[in-house]
CSV table of C-alpha atoms in Angstrom, one decimal:
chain,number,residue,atom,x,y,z
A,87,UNK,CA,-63.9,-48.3,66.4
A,88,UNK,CA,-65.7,-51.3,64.8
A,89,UNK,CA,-65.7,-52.0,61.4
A,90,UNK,CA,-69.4,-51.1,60.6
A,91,UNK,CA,-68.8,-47.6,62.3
A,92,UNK,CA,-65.0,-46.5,60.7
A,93,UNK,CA,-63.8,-43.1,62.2
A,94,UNK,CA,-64.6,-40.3,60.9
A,95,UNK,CA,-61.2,-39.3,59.0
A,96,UNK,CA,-61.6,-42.9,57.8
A,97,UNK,CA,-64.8,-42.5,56.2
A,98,UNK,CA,-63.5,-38.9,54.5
A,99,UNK,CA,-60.6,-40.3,53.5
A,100,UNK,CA,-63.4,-43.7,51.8
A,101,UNK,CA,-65.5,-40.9,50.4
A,102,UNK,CA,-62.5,-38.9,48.4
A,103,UNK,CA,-60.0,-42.3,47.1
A,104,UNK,CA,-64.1,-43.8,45.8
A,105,UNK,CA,-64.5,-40.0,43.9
A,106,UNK,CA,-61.0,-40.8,42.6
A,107,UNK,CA,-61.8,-44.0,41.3
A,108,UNK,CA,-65.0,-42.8,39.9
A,109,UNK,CA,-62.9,-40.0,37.9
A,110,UNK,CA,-64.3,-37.3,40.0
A,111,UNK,CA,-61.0,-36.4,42.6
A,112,UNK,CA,-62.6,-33.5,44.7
A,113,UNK,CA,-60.7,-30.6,45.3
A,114,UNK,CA,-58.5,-30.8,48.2
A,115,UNK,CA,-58.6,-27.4,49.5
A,116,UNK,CA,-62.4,-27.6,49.4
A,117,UNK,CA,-62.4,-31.0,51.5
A,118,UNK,CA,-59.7,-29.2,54.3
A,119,UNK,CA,-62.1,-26.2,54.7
A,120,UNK,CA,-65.3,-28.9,54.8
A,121,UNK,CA,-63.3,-30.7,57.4
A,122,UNK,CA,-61.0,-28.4,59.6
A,123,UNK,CA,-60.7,-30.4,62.5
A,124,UNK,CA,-59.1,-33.4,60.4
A,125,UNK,CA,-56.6,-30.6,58.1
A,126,UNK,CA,-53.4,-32.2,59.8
A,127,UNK,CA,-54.8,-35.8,58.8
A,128,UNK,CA,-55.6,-34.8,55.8
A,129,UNK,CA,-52.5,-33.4,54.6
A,130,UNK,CA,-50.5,-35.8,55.9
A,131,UNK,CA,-52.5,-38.6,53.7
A,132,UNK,CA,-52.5,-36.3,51.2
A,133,UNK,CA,-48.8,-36.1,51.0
A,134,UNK,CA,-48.6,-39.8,51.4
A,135,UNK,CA,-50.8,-40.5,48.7
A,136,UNK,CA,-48.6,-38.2,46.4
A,137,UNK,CA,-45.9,-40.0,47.6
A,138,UNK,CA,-47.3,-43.7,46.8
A,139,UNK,CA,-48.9,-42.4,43.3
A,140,UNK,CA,-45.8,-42.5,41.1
A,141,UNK,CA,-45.0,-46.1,42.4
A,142,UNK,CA,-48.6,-46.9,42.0
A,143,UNK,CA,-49.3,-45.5,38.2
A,144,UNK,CA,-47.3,-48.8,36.6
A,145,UNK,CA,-49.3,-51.2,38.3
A,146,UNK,CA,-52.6,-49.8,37.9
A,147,UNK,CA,-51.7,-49.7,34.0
A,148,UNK,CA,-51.6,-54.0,34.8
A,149,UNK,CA,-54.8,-54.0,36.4
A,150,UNK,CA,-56.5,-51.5,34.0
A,151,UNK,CA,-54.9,-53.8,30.7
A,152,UNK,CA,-56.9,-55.7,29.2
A,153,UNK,CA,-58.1,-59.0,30.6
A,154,UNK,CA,-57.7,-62.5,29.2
A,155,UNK,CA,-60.9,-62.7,27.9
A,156,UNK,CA,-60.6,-59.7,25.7
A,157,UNK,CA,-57.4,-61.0,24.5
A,158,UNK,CA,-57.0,-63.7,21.1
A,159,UNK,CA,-57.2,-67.2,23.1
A,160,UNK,CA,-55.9,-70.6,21.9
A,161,UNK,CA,-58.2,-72.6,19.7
A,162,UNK,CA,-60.6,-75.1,21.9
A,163,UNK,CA,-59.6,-77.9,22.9
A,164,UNK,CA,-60.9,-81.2,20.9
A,165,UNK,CA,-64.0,-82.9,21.4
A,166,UNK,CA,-62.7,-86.2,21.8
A,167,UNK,CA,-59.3,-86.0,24.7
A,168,UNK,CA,-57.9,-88.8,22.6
A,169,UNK,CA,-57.2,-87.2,19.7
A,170,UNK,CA,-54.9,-84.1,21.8
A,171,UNK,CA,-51.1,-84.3,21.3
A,172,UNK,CA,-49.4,-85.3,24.1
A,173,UNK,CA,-46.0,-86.2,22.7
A,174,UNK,CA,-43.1,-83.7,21.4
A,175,UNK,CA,-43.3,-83.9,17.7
A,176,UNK,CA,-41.5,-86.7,15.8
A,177,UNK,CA,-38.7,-84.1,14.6
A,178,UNK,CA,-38.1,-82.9,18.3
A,179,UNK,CA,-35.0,-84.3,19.2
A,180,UNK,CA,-35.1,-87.0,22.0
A,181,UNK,CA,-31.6,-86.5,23.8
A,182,UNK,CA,-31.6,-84.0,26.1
A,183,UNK,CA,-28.3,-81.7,26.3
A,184,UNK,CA,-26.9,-84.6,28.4
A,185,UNK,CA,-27.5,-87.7,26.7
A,186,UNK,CA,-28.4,-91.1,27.8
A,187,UNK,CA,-28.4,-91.7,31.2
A,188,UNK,CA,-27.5,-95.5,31.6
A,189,UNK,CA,-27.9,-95.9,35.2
A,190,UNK,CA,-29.5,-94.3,38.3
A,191,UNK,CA,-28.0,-94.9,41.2
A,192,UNK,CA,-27.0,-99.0,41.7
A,193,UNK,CA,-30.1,-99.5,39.0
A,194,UNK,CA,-29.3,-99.6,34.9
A,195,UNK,CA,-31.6,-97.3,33.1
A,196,UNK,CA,-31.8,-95.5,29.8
A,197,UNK,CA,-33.6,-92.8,30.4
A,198,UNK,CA,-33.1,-89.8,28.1
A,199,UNK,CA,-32.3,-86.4,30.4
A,200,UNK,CA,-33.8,-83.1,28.7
């Protein structure tokens, strides 16, 4: 089967998860007397489906929560680059947990490690 012409189960199976997503699941009975010839297929998505929905109801709470944009952002950014903060403030402490480092490797240093 190509993609422009998807099987026939495939395209039943399109039609009912797009009424789902719309808000409007069809009744599943109704769509296994609609399509007899596909009942075994059906069920067994059916069943699958149930089996995958309790896993799936967390994350689609993620997806459905609000986005960024709807969400307080940070104040912009200034007009003029120069004037953002790129240092820690002055009463950030500038030892690290470890100290001075006073060489690396055969080279003196005094690099502060954070």
């Amino acid at each position: 089967m190509s993609s422009e012409n998807p099987a026939p189960i495939d395209a039943i199976i399109a039609d009912y998860l797009r009424a789902i997503d719309a808000g409007n699941a069809p009744d599943r009975s109704a769509l296994l007397a609609k399509h007899p010839e596909f009942a075994n297929e059906l069920r067994a998505f059916f069943a699958d489906l149930d089996g995958v929905e309790p896993a799936a109801a967390p994350l689609r709470e993620i997806v459905l929560a609000p986005s960024p944009a709807d969400i307080t952002t940070l104040p912009p950014p200034p007009a003029n680059p120069a004037d953002m903060s790129t240092l820690a403030p002055q009463s950030a402490s500038t030892a690290g947990p470890l100290g001075v480092v006073r060489y690396f490797g055969d080279k003196p240093s005094a690099v502060h490690v954070q």
